[in-house]
XYZ file of C-alpha atoms in Angstrom:
736
model
C -48.848 -145.257 151.500
C -49.297 -142.268 153.840
C -53.021 -142.233 153.081
C -53.269 -145.979 153.834
C -51.333 -145.587 157.091
C -53.608 -142.709 158.084
C -56.713 -144.830 157.555
C -55.171 -147.728 159.474
C -54.387 -145.367 162.350
C -57.976 -144.129 162.443
C -59.408 -147.644 162.324
C -57.225 -149.010 165.126
C -57.617 -145.836 167.188
C -61.396 -146.250 167.077
C -61.075 -149.982 167.740
C -58.989 -149.349 170.872
C -61.475 -146.677 171.943
C -64.353 -149.168 171.744
C -62.471 -151.984 173.472
C -61.905 -149.928 176.641
C -65.491 -148.678 176.641
C -66.618 -152.288 176.521
C -64.193 -153.399 179.208
C -65.253 -150.663 181.653
C -69.000 -151.100 181.100
C -68.852 -154.904 180.990
C -66.913 -154.901 184.253
C -69.631 -152.813 185.902
C -72.408 -155.010 184.517
C -70.546 -158.110 185.719
C -70.424 -156.660 189.241
C -74.193 -156.151 189.149
C -74.818 -159.717 187.958
C -72.147 -161.740 189.772
C -71.095 -159.683 192.803
C -68.790 -156.772 193.597
C -65.740 -158.894 194.402
C -62.136 -159.033 193.211
C -62.551 -162.525 191.649
C -65.224 -161.156 189.300
C -62.890 -158.331 188.259
C -60.019 -160.772 187.737
C -62.152 -163.152 185.666
C -63.456 -160.350 183.434
C -59.899 -159.146 182.793
C -58.607 -162.672 182.220
C -61.454 -163.646 179.866
C -60.946 -160.385 177.998
C -57.278 -161.262 177.584
C -58.025 -164.907 176.736
C -60.215 -163.754 173.873
C -57.468 -161.469 172.612
C -54.958 -164.325 172.795
C -57.165 -166.827 170.971
C -58.166 -164.272 168.359
C -54.573 -163.203 167.794
C -53.369 -166.791 167.436
C -56.248 -167.931 165.229
C -56.206 -164.796 163.113
C -52.482 -165.089 162.513
C -52.775 -168.748 161.586
C -55.814 -168.628 159.314
C -56.190 -165.023 158.116
C -54.685 -165.575 154.670
C -56.389 -168.948 154.176
C -59.732 -167.479 155.231
C -59.259 -164.591 152.832
C -58.624 -167.005 149.957
C -61.543 -169.282 150.874
C -64.112 -166.500 151.317
C -62.656 -164.392 148.481
C -62.771 -161.456 150.862
C -59.711 -159.211 151.207
C -58.213 -158.909 154.731
C -59.702 -155.442 155.193
C -63.214 -156.820 154.695
C -62.557 -159.718 157.067
C -61.490 -157.070 159.561
C -64.787 -155.254 158.898
C -66.735 -158.444 159.630
C -64.841 -158.881 162.924
C -65.664 -155.312 163.976
C -69.350 -155.798 163.124
C -69.447 -158.979 165.237
C -67.870 -157.040 168.144
C -70.666 -154.467 167.823
C -73.274 -157.234 168.003
C -71.515 -158.497 171.140
C -71.829 -155.066 172.714
C -75.607 -155.480 172.551
C -75.617 -159.146 173.545
C -73.420 -159.092 176.672
C -75.924 -157.370 179.049
C -78.583 -159.976 178.206
C -76.067 -162.819 178.541
C -74.989 -161.552 181.970
C -78.597 -161.483 183.169
C -79.091 -165.019 181.844
C -75.988 -166.200 183.696
C -77.054 -164.426 186.881
C -80.396 -166.224 186.969
C -78.808 -169.543 186.049
C -76.326 -169.325 188.944
C -78.754 -168.384 191.718
C -79.062 -172.000 192.969
C -75.260 -172.332 193.169
C -73.489 -171.759 196.530
C -72.461 -168.559 198.294
C -70.297 -166.087 196.449
C -67.213 -167.300 198.336
C -67.779 -170.974 197.497
C -65.649 -172.829 194.963
C -68.676 -174.002 192.923
C -69.907 -170.433 192.521
C -66.477 -169.013 191.667
C -66.007 -171.691 188.993
C -69.545 -171.391 187.638
C -69.501 -167.585 187.531
C -66.146 -167.676 185.762
C -67.608 -170.027 183.160
C -70.691 -167.825 182.717
C -68.567 -164.708 182.252
C -66.346 -166.562 179.768
C -69.326 -167.723 177.687
C -70.716 -164.176 177.683
C -67.520 -162.352 176.673
C -65.231 -164.767 174.862
C -66.713 -164.725 171.302
C -66.533 -160.954 171.019
C -63.090 -160.718 172.617
C -61.781 -163.329 170.152
C -62.871 -161.022 167.348
C -61.058 -158.136 169.051
C -57.869 -160.200 169.179
C -58.203 -161.204 165.511
C -58.156 -157.602 164.292
C -54.359 -157.285 164.552
C -53.365 -160.321 162.441
C -56.229 -159.743 160.000
C -54.938 -156.304 159.168
C -51.296 -157.390 159.318
C -52.054 -160.021 156.676
C -52.565 -157.172 154.210
C -49.284 -155.557 155.149
C -49.633 -153.611 158.403
C -46.830 -153.554 160.964
C -47.760 -154.731 164.456
C -46.091 -151.852 166.305
C -47.771 -149.273 164.049
C -51.226 -150.739 164.702
C -50.433 -151.332 168.395
C -49.574 -147.686 169.014
C -52.786 -146.411 167.417
C -54.820 -148.984 169.326
C -53.328 -148.063 172.711
C -53.898 -144.339 172.099
C -57.530 -145.097 171.258
C -57.839 -147.139 174.453
C -56.418 -144.192 176.384
C -59.088 -141.877 174.992
C -61.708 -144.540 175.693
C -60.808 -144.557 179.395
C -61.022 -140.775 179.614
C -64.313 -140.349 177.782
C -66.128 -143.299 179.345
C -65.201 -142.673 182.979
C -65.237 -138.876 182.955
C -67.920 -138.053 180.376
C -70.059 -140.690 178.678
C -71.331 -142.766 181.603
C -72.310 -139.676 183.575
C -74.164 -138.202 180.584
C -75.598 -141.308 178.916
C -75.543 -144.063 181.525
C -73.985 -147.491 181.121
C -76.226 -148.732 178.320
C -76.023 -145.417 176.481
C -72.239 -145.697 176.592
C -72.507 -149.227 175.194
C -74.585 -147.872 172.318
C -71.838 -145.353 171.553
C -69.285 -148.165 171.344
C -71.631 -150.284 169.206
C -72.219 -147.378 166.818
C -68.481 -146.751 166.488
C -67.876 -150.464 165.820
C -70.324 -150.391 162.930
C -68.728 -147.196 161.609
C -65.343 -148.956 161.680
C -66.877 -151.945 159.896
C -68.403 -149.735 157.199
C -65.140 -147.845 156.641
C -63.083 -151.024 156.458
C -65.585 -152.792 154.170
C -65.605 -149.889 151.744
C -61.842 -149.610 151.833
C -61.510 -153.367 151.290
C -63.216 -152.946 147.925
C -60.532 -150.562 146.677
C -57.171 -151.562 145.256
C -55.351 -150.263 148.328
C -57.574 -152.179 150.696
C -57.563 -155.430 148.781
C -53.870 -155.754 148.118
C -51.334 -157.273 150.436
C -48.479 -154.825 150.647
C -45.066 -156.438 151.034
C -43.461 -153.157 152.027
C -44.386 -153.651 155.654
C -42.647 -157.038 155.661
C -39.519 -155.372 154.382
C -39.700 -152.760 157.114
C -40.072 -155.454 159.726
C -37.105 -157.340 158.327
C -35.017 -154.198 158.337
C -35.742 -153.627 161.990
C -34.652 -157.175 162.696
C -31.382 -156.585 160.932
C -30.677 -153.381 162.813
C -31.805 -154.521 166.275
C -30.577 -157.094 168.713
C -31.394 -160.548 167.288
C -33.643 -162.280 169.800
C -33.981 -166.004 169.879
C -37.605 -166.945 169.415
C -37.822 -169.024 172.565
C -36.398 -166.221 174.685
C -38.689 -163.742 172.951
C -41.804 -165.806 173.655
C -40.708 -166.246 177.284
C -40.198 -162.512 177.693
C -43.574 -161.734 176.093
C -45.370 -164.214 178.336
C -43.658 -162.894 181.484
C -44.230 -159.235 180.631
C -47.931 -159.925 180.097
C -48.167 -161.993 183.260
C -46.266 -159.546 185.467
C -47.880 -156.380 184.117
C -51.473 -157.570 184.616
C -50.683 -159.207 187.949
C -49.097 -155.971 189.132
C -52.154 -154.030 187.951
C -54.275 -155.987 190.452
C -51.621 -155.567 193.165
C -51.262 -151.842 192.445
C -55.033 -151.412 192.684
C -54.979 -152.757 196.222
C -51.733 -151.035 197.215
C -52.727 -147.588 195.946
C -56.296 -147.647 197.283
C -55.415 -145.531 200.371
C -53.966 -142.882 198.059
C -56.425 -143.038 195.170
C -59.491 -143.928 197.294
C -62.272 -146.194 196.032
C -64.130 -144.123 193.448
C -64.386 -145.135 189.799
C -62.184 -142.185 188.873
C -59.364 -143.569 190.992
C -59.333 -146.872 189.146
C -59.730 -145.067 185.826
C -56.751 -142.887 186.761
C -54.597 -145.961 187.361
C -55.676 -147.469 184.029
C -55.111 -144.110 182.312
C -51.520 -143.886 183.561
C -50.922 -147.499 182.496
C -52.177 -146.842 178.959
C -50.529 -143.429 178.665
C -47.155 -144.877 179.589
C -47.691 -147.795 177.184
C -48.540 -145.373 174.374
C -45.454 -143.265 175.127
C -43.245 -146.360 175.107
C -44.747 -147.544 171.792
C -44.253 -144.083 170.308
C -40.570 -143.997 171.229
C -40.116 -147.462 169.772
C -41.628 -146.335 166.457
C -39.360 -143.287 166.513
C -36.300 -145.452 167.109
C -37.324 -147.775 164.251
C -37.472 -144.763 161.929
C -34.001 -143.703 163.107
C -32.661 -147.263 162.937
C -31.594 -147.054 166.599
C -33.750 -149.609 168.405
C -32.594 -150.229 171.963
C -31.192 -153.563 173.072
C -33.368 -156.110 174.842
C -30.987 -156.505 177.796
C -31.069 -152.795 178.600
C -34.879 -152.667 178.616
C -35.050 -155.748 180.853
C -32.580 -154.140 183.250
C -34.766 -151.029 183.414
C -37.865 -153.157 184.035
C -36.131 -155.027 186.867
C -35.321 -151.744 188.618
C -38.512 -149.855 187.721
C -40.688 -152.637 189.155
C -39.626 -151.506 192.650
C -40.776 -147.896 192.189
C -44.472 -148.385 193.105
C -43.499 -149.709 196.546
C -41.516 -146.542 197.254
C -44.131 -144.253 195.687
C -46.754 -145.521 198.129
C -44.603 -145.270 201.258
C -46.657 -142.997 203.576
C -43.456 -141.239 204.680
C -42.838 -140.113 201.102
C -46.330 -138.652 200.810
C -46.362 -138.650 197.020
C -50.147 -138.925 196.755
C -51.608 -139.265 193.262
C -48.443 -137.873 191.683
C -46.446 -140.501 193.531
C -48.662 -143.149 191.951
C -48.107 -141.599 188.527
C -44.324 -141.513 188.782
C -44.302 -144.904 190.499
C -45.833 -146.897 187.633
C -45.163 -144.703 184.580
C -41.515 -145.720 183.930
C -42.302 -149.429 184.263
C -45.307 -149.283 181.934
C -43.455 -147.111 179.404
C -40.642 -149.667 179.248
C -43.222 -152.400 178.621
C -44.853 -150.255 175.934
C -41.483 -150.118 174.170
C -40.558 -153.762 174.701
C -43.743 -155.552 173.568
C -44.023 -154.160 170.009
C -40.217 -154.320 169.628
C -40.061 -158.057 170.264
C -43.113 -158.858 168.143
C -41.798 -156.810 165.227
C -38.372 -158.423 165.470
C -39.466 -162.049 165.563
C -42.327 -161.663 163.077
C -40.676 -159.549 160.400
C -44.197 -158.476 159.413
C -45.504 -162.055 159.192
C -49.070 -162.065 160.556
C -48.948 -165.702 161.679
C -45.784 -165.241 163.763
C -47.010 -161.903 165.125
C -50.309 -163.524 166.086
C -48.545 -166.280 168.038
C -46.219 -163.801 169.707
C -49.039 -161.487 170.763
C -51.003 -164.511 171.970
C -48.049 -165.492 174.188
C -48.059 -162.006 175.685
C -51.809 -162.036 176.265
C -51.674 -165.569 177.701
C -49.519 -164.111 180.470
C -52.103 -161.353 180.867
C -54.734 -164.035 181.490
C -52.839 -165.786 184.264
C -51.518 -162.661 185.968
C -54.772 -161.330 187.501
C -55.865 -164.798 188.639
C -52.622 -165.615 190.442
C -52.445 -162.118 191.931
C -55.976 -162.543 193.312
C -55.750 -166.102 194.613
C -52.053 -166.531 195.411
C -49.882 -163.443 195.752
C -52.195 -161.066 197.649
C -53.766 -163.569 200.081
C -50.531 -165.355 200.982
C -47.724 -162.869 200.305
C -49.174 -159.399 200.734
C -48.358 -156.341 198.656
C -44.648 -155.783 199.355
C -43.445 -159.355 198.954
C -45.601 -159.699 195.830
C -43.959 -156.659 194.262
C -40.479 -157.990 195.012
C -41.429 -161.413 193.636
C -42.504 -159.799 190.364
C -39.129 -158.082 189.972
C -37.116 -161.311 190.232
C -38.024 -162.727 186.767
C -36.932 -159.501 185.083
C -33.596 -159.653 186.884
C -33.131 -163.276 185.780
C -33.999 -162.417 182.174
C -31.603 -159.483 182.271
C -28.744 -161.742 183.355
C -29.713 -164.279 180.677
C -29.817 -161.730 177.860
C -26.855 -159.517 178.842
C -24.012 -161.970 178.323
C -22.294 -159.646 175.853
C -22.263 -156.644 178.207
C -19.268 -155.697 180.380
C -19.211 -157.472 183.727
C -19.277 -154.208 185.692
C -22.588 -153.179 184.085
C -24.202 -156.516 184.846
C -22.906 -156.482 188.395
C -24.078 -152.904 189.041
C -27.647 -153.724 187.988
C -27.640 -156.808 190.212
C -26.320 -154.861 193.217
C -28.951 -152.164 192.720
C -31.614 -154.857 192.517
C -30.442 -156.471 195.744
C -30.371 -153.112 197.539
C -33.895 -152.249 196.364
C -35.126 -155.695 197.391
C -33.690 -155.294 200.889
C -35.097 -151.779 201.285
C -38.521 -152.849 199.975
C -38.750 -155.743 202.413
C -37.321 -153.989 205.460
C -37.775 -150.237 205.275
C -40.694 -149.487 202.967
C -44.040 -149.248 204.726
C -47.414 -149.997 203.201
C -51.014 -149.823 204.356
C -50.940 -153.537 205.171
C -48.560 -153.201 208.073
C -49.535 -152.431 211.692
C -47.383 -149.311 211.577
C -46.938 -147.087 214.593
C -50.009 -144.893 214.231
C -52.259 -147.988 214.178
C -50.732 -149.498 217.308
C -49.104 -152.823 218.003
C -52.493 -154.440 218.648
C -53.470 -154.094 214.976
C -54.296 -157.329 213.183
C -54.023 -158.035 209.470
C -56.175 -160.525 207.594
C -55.899 -161.192 203.878
C -58.088 -163.069 201.431
C -58.736 -163.052 197.712
C -61.204 -160.188 198.120
C -59.406 -157.664 200.320
C -56.806 -156.928 202.983
C -58.403 -156.200 206.351
C -56.816 -154.282 209.221
C -58.399 -154.244 212.686
C -56.795 -151.545 214.790
C -57.153 -149.559 218.002
C -58.212 -150.206 221.576
C -61.384 -149.532 223.558
C -63.787 -147.204 221.768
C -60.962 -146.255 219.404
C -61.188 -149.526 217.491
C -61.604 -149.213 213.738
C -61.933 -151.342 210.624
C -59.882 -150.672 207.491
C -60.430 -152.427 204.163
C -57.517 -152.101 201.734
C -56.237 -149.235 203.843
C -59.544 -147.302 203.791
C -61.292 -146.574 207.088
C -64.716 -148.213 206.861
C -66.254 -147.899 210.312
C -65.583 -147.513 214.021
C -67.388 -148.247 217.269
C -70.337 -145.863 217.492
C -73.889 -145.909 218.919
C -75.133 -145.055 215.413
C -74.629 -148.637 214.252
C -76.606 -149.897 217.270
C -79.547 -147.644 216.492
C -79.604 -149.051 212.936
C -81.093 -152.138 214.621
C -82.909 -150.812 217.707
C -84.638 -147.717 216.296
C -86.440 -149.356 213.320
C -87.402 -152.463 215.335
C -88.859 -150.254 218.076
C -90.619 -148.114 215.461
C -92.209 -151.232 213.945
C -94.587 -151.358 216.891
C -95.113 -155.109 217.010
C -93.099 -158.215 217.922
C -90.538 -159.073 215.247
C -89.294 -162.435 214.098
C -86.462 -161.836 211.647
C -84.050 -159.197 210.439
C -81.382 -158.933 207.773
C -78.314 -156.705 207.877
C -76.465 -156.093 204.628
C -72.796 -155.120 205.134
C -71.561 -156.754 208.341
C -68.775 -154.285 209.119
C -67.655 -154.663 212.727
C -70.781 -156.708 213.447
C -72.286 -154.125 215.809
C -75.707 -154.042 214.129
C -75.826 -157.837 213.839
C -74.997 -158.173 217.544
C -77.698 -155.638 218.429
C -80.331 -157.477 216.390
C -79.673 -160.686 218.320
C -80.326 -158.863 221.606
C -83.998 -158.778 220.547
C -84.162 -162.566 220.579
C -85.049 -162.725 216.886
C -83.525 -164.532 213.922
C -80.781 -162.319 212.494
C -78.911 -162.834 209.216
C -75.887 -160.786 208.182
C -74.509 -160.672 204.645
C -70.870 -159.705 204.163
C -68.853 -159.610 200.968
C -65.362 -160.034 202.448
C -64.612 -163.235 204.433
C -61.878 -161.551 206.479
C -64.317 -158.872 207.696
C -66.453 -161.612 209.202
C -63.367 -163.247 210.719
C -62.315 -159.960 212.367
C -65.486 -159.835 214.535
C -63.745 -161.168 217.709
C -61.297 -158.255 217.620
C -64.077 -155.785 218.354
C -66.215 -157.643 220.895
C -65.101 -159.829 223.786
C -68.362 -161.812 223.634
C -67.959 -162.591 219.913
C -67.738 -166.350 220.518
C -71.033 -166.286 222.414
C -72.687 -164.191 219.691
C -71.437 -166.477 216.920
C -72.702 -169.527 218.828
C -76.223 -168.076 219.023
C -78.428 -170.427 216.961
C -80.600 -167.492 215.897
C -77.705 -165.753 214.156
C -76.222 -166.507 210.753
C -73.452 -164.787 208.779
C -73.422 -165.351 205.024
C -70.475 -164.430 202.797
C -72.217 -163.179 199.675
C -73.126 -160.088 197.721
C -76.155 -158.392 199.311
C -78.153 -158.185 196.108
C -77.331 -161.739 195.131
C -78.405 -162.974 198.558
C -81.804 -161.343 198.115
C -82.093 -162.798 194.615
C -81.419 -166.275 196.013
C -83.607 -166.316 199.107
C -87.385 -166.551 199.366
C -87.391 -165.395 202.999
C -89.200 -162.232 204.051
C -87.978 -160.043 206.919
C -89.486 -157.650 209.424
C -86.424 -155.431 209.036
C -83.725 -155.069 206.390
C -81.015 -152.701 207.542
C -77.978 -151.678 205.555
C -74.952 -149.446 205.865
C -73.041 -149.411 202.542
C -69.273 -148.974 202.941
C -68.089 -145.387 202.599
C -67.684 -143.160 200.738
C -71.118 -142.873 199.151
C -69.322 -142.320 195.819
C -67.429 -145.637 196.085
C -67.215 -147.798 192.981
C -70.320 -149.977 192.536
C -71.917 -148.538 195.714
C -74.899 -147.462 193.611
C -75.906 -151.119 193.505
C -77.032 -150.639 197.138
C -78.727 -147.277 196.477
C -80.544 -147.935 193.194
C -84.259 -148.240 192.506
C -83.725 -151.795 191.245
C -82.133 -152.738 194.558
C -84.944 -151.133 196.549
C -87.470 -153.055 194.458
C -85.648 -156.255 195.416
C -85.660 -155.205 199.088
C -89.382 -154.453 198.938
C -90.088 -157.961 197.666
C -88.343 -159.424 200.739
C -90.049 -157.269 203.364
C -93.156 -158.459 205.148
C -96.217 -156.328 204.327
C -95.533 -153.925 207.209
C -91.771 -154.554 207.385
C -89.305 -151.680 207.184
C -86.054 -150.855 205.470
C -83.399 -148.846 207.316
C -81.036 -147.146 204.874
C -78.120 -145.241 206.402
C -76.615 -142.205 204.687
C -73.570 -140.868 206.576
C -72.590 -137.638 204.807
C -71.550 -136.497 201.366
C -72.471 -134.312 198.429
C -75.954 -132.804 198.718
C -77.057 -133.867 195.193
C -76.261 -137.490 196.130
C -78.359 -137.185 199.291
C -81.195 -135.832 197.134
C -80.749 -138.666 194.630
C -80.961 -141.313 197.369
C -84.052 -139.650 198.810
C -85.591 -139.552 195.327
C -84.801 -143.240 194.700
C -86.386 -144.267 198.006
C -89.404 -142.034 197.445
C -89.923 -143.593 194.002
C -89.607 -147.100 195.450
C -91.660 -146.988 198.666
C -95.011 -145.311 199.317
C -94.054 -144.518 202.925
C -90.766 -142.906 203.878
C -89.515 -141.128 207.001
C -86.102 -139.612 207.688
C -84.409 -139.198 211.080
C -81.103 -137.699 212.098
C -78.686 -139.975 213.931
C -78.303 -140.107 217.703
C -74.927 -138.371 217.310
C -76.370 -135.604 215.127
C -74.745 -136.534 211.804
C -76.082 -138.574 208.916
C -79.609 -139.771 208.191
C -81.619 -142.918 208.872
C -84.131 -143.428 206.046
C -87.021 -145.644 207.207
C -89.072 -146.972 204.272
C -92.025 -149.342 204.083
C -94.855 -150.598 201.890
C -97.309 -149.834 204.723
C -97.872 -146.747 206.875
C -95.113 -146.289 209.450
C -96.240 -145.831 213.038
C -95.885 -142.480 214.773
C -92.502 -142.154 216.455
C -93.085 -141.672 220.206
C -89.844 -142.064 222.162
C -91.467 -143.375 225.374
C -93.512 -146.005 223.533
C -90.560 -147.086 221.438
C -88.276 -147.401 224.462
C -90.901 -149.518 226.243
C -90.848 -152.015 223.381
C -87.165 -152.853 223.836
C -86.398 -156.169 225.567
C -84.102 -155.822 228.570
C -81.171 -157.313 226.632
C -81.726 -154.761 223.866
C -81.764 -151.882 226.382
C -78.472 -153.122 227.819
C -76.964 -153.332 224.337
C -78.201 -149.883 223.289
C -76.770 -148.205 226.399
C -73.480 -150.136 226.383
C -71.517 -147.117 225.160
C -73.902 -144.508 226.656
C -74.139 -145.605 230.314
C -75.487 -142.266 231.528
C -78.228 -142.107 228.921
C -81.631 -143.773 228.478
C -83.237 -145.489 225.526
C -86.012 -142.883 225.597
C -83.511 -140.038 225.567
C -81.534 -141.479 222.663
C -84.680 -142.056 220.607
C -85.996 -138.603 221.430
C -82.837 -136.948 220.059
C -83.395 -138.742 216.776
C -87.131 -137.974 216.607
C -86.574 -134.311 217.436
C -84.631 -133.894 214.219
C -86.988 -135.771 211.916
C -87.234 -134.379 208.405
C -88.916 -135.509 205.192
C -87.757 -136.692 201.805
C -89.557 -133.722 200.232
C -87.616 -131.336 202.447
C -84.336 -132.981 201.428
C -85.237 -132.878 197.758
C -86.410 -129.278 198.318
C -88.614 -129.000 195.253
C -85.893 -130.081 192.828
C -86.930 -132.850 190.454
C -83.729 -134.706 191.309
C -82.201 -137.640 189.488
C -82.850 -141.029 190.998
C -80.076 -143.603 191.199
C -80.612 -146.613 188.953
C -78.445 -149.517 187.877
C -78.013 -147.862 184.501
C -77.440 -144.340 185.843
C -75.131 -144.650 188.904
C -75.534 -140.985 189.780
C -73.585 -141.141 193.042
C -70.519 -142.783 191.432
C -70.137 -140.562 188.371
C -69.996 -136.926 189.402
C -67.044 -135.285 187.641
C -68.990 -133.153 185.147
C -71.577 -131.856 187.610
C -68.946 -130.987 190.203
C -66.823 -129.328 187.549
C -69.890 -127.329 186.453
C -70.660 -126.390 190.067
C -67.060 -125.332 190.624
C -67.086 -123.225 187.457
C -70.378 -121.624 188.433
C -68.992 -120.839 191.890
C -65.924 -119.172 190.410
C -68.025 -117.128 187.996
C -70.289 -116.027 190.847
C -67.266 -114.930 192.882
C -65.930 -112.996 189.901
C -69.299 -111.306 189.393
C -69.557 -110.363 193.063
C -66.045 -109.013 193.052
C -66.578 -107.060 189.829
C -69.986 -105.579 190.644
C -68.958 -104.965 194.230
C -65.957 -102.950 193.089
C -68.142 -101.040 190.586
C -70.666 -100.170 193.264
C -67.966 -98.869 195.621
C -66.545 -96.683 192.841
C -70.013 -95.272 192.196
C -70.362 -94.320 195.859
């Protein structure tokens, strides 16, 4: 039995490892195909969970019958499911590309038709393989495995999958290389399970596990099935909804890199694994905790994240860890406990129970994205998610002393009041932002417009994105003046405050701006008093869409395409606006002598080199200028030779309205003087790359986003160099 349990642990550990690799890579590929927006993330998560629910339900219902009909033991059916998952790992990238092309004629990314159609395309691409993932639990339980035993191994494997994919594999192998690792492991699992299914141990259905499950039922609190299913649905719903809410709430603390999101997922899975481990320990000791007590803990623990992110507490990343860990650990204990108790080892009942839990996981992200965050905000959403746990606690704790029930309720009321009144979050116009600050929420992000005069700034999910600066004006004026001929049209990708878009219109040309977040577009009047006049200009158009998708959809060619990706340059999915594939798309939408203006603010030197390398590989002509304020670089790229930059000639090309716009925040300056400061500090891509071969950024190798290993290696090398200098320096002094 120990040998069988060991093999089961290995199989479900590897299966969990693969599932998280797939989820992380598929999410990134979905962003590239359907847009870097919260709805895409929510749909991927929900479809993933829908597949698990359907597979769990169907596997529990038909596993034994299928085994009899096919004359295959459950272990070999499990092997077939794992092999199909591996095939899906290879098929999903092609299916995403098919869906992307199919949806190009559909509306903007913010339109209902596109949101529905993209959701359907993602579902068709992912659902078959996710159903097979969900079927693995009941298939193996039908030969005698306990749910909680398999669940614990699976969660631990998922935990390792998060660590290795985000911190190691994608940086070393790229996205598709990481997929190949998962595919290879799936086929290894299938081979192991198929071989084992041919042995006596693998073919038999062991009743011992059913007896163990029944024993735990007899020694634990007896849970009515209806209550159990309700609790499982609500825990799935609330946990996944809170994961979306936490992602937005903790962004100011964790920042926007892929490692930040991986850290949040890591803590979630670690806590779940710890909770499942303690449940298995308590089963062995015949001391399983009561349902009412766990629900009481969940009701109180659900308030912790709000306090952990209060800027006055200053908990940082550790605050995030301690904020969500207790809640997730309690869920990790509760879920396998309930499923074990109501199933007694029966695969069909366990499949239905797990499906109820996952069904909640499907609805949670969708309602968090489209209901709670846009209309309630972070704090009220967190409080709303605590209320069901409090109600379930009162429902299930009828046998407890009145004073215990009352004390939990009083604590819940106190925490609710404090959360709503005293706890601050990034969404609020708190004192340091000023009373003029405005908050706008939509299904994509929470936007804060703050400040007065030249101190105005734009924050997205609590992260400072941009501020009023002449640099954003020169992103329009400098490349248009450098073009050396009359222009007709320009495109700005990433609207921001709208400064560049406004400057383009001062040239009297057709200007299109593409912005991903509707509320960013709506905040434009906060920054400019003439916003209404600018928006009424018939030559201007603002499109809510993903920049890449917009270029895929349009046939228009532009004299200028200018872009300023949101900071930091390491932000999740930012490589989609720095990659060679993106630059190829830009090139196809530039007129023969049109130019691209790519802004790079500041950041790690290897990333600057990688961007320069990507541009150099994509365009035959490339020039690089420092900004008018002396920081950051303007990359000017074209398919045709770029005219010589002469400040006087360039300034003479500006229409009077453009001169007025350029000097709006530099009244004592001249257009010639501003251009001359930029030209005086011109450099070259070769000088930036400095003879190093450099690694270009591609869709498959997002070099700027995944940097942990190289920075760790650089840090280690720096420490070793310091040790060497210290050692040899001391030796030399002793010799003297």
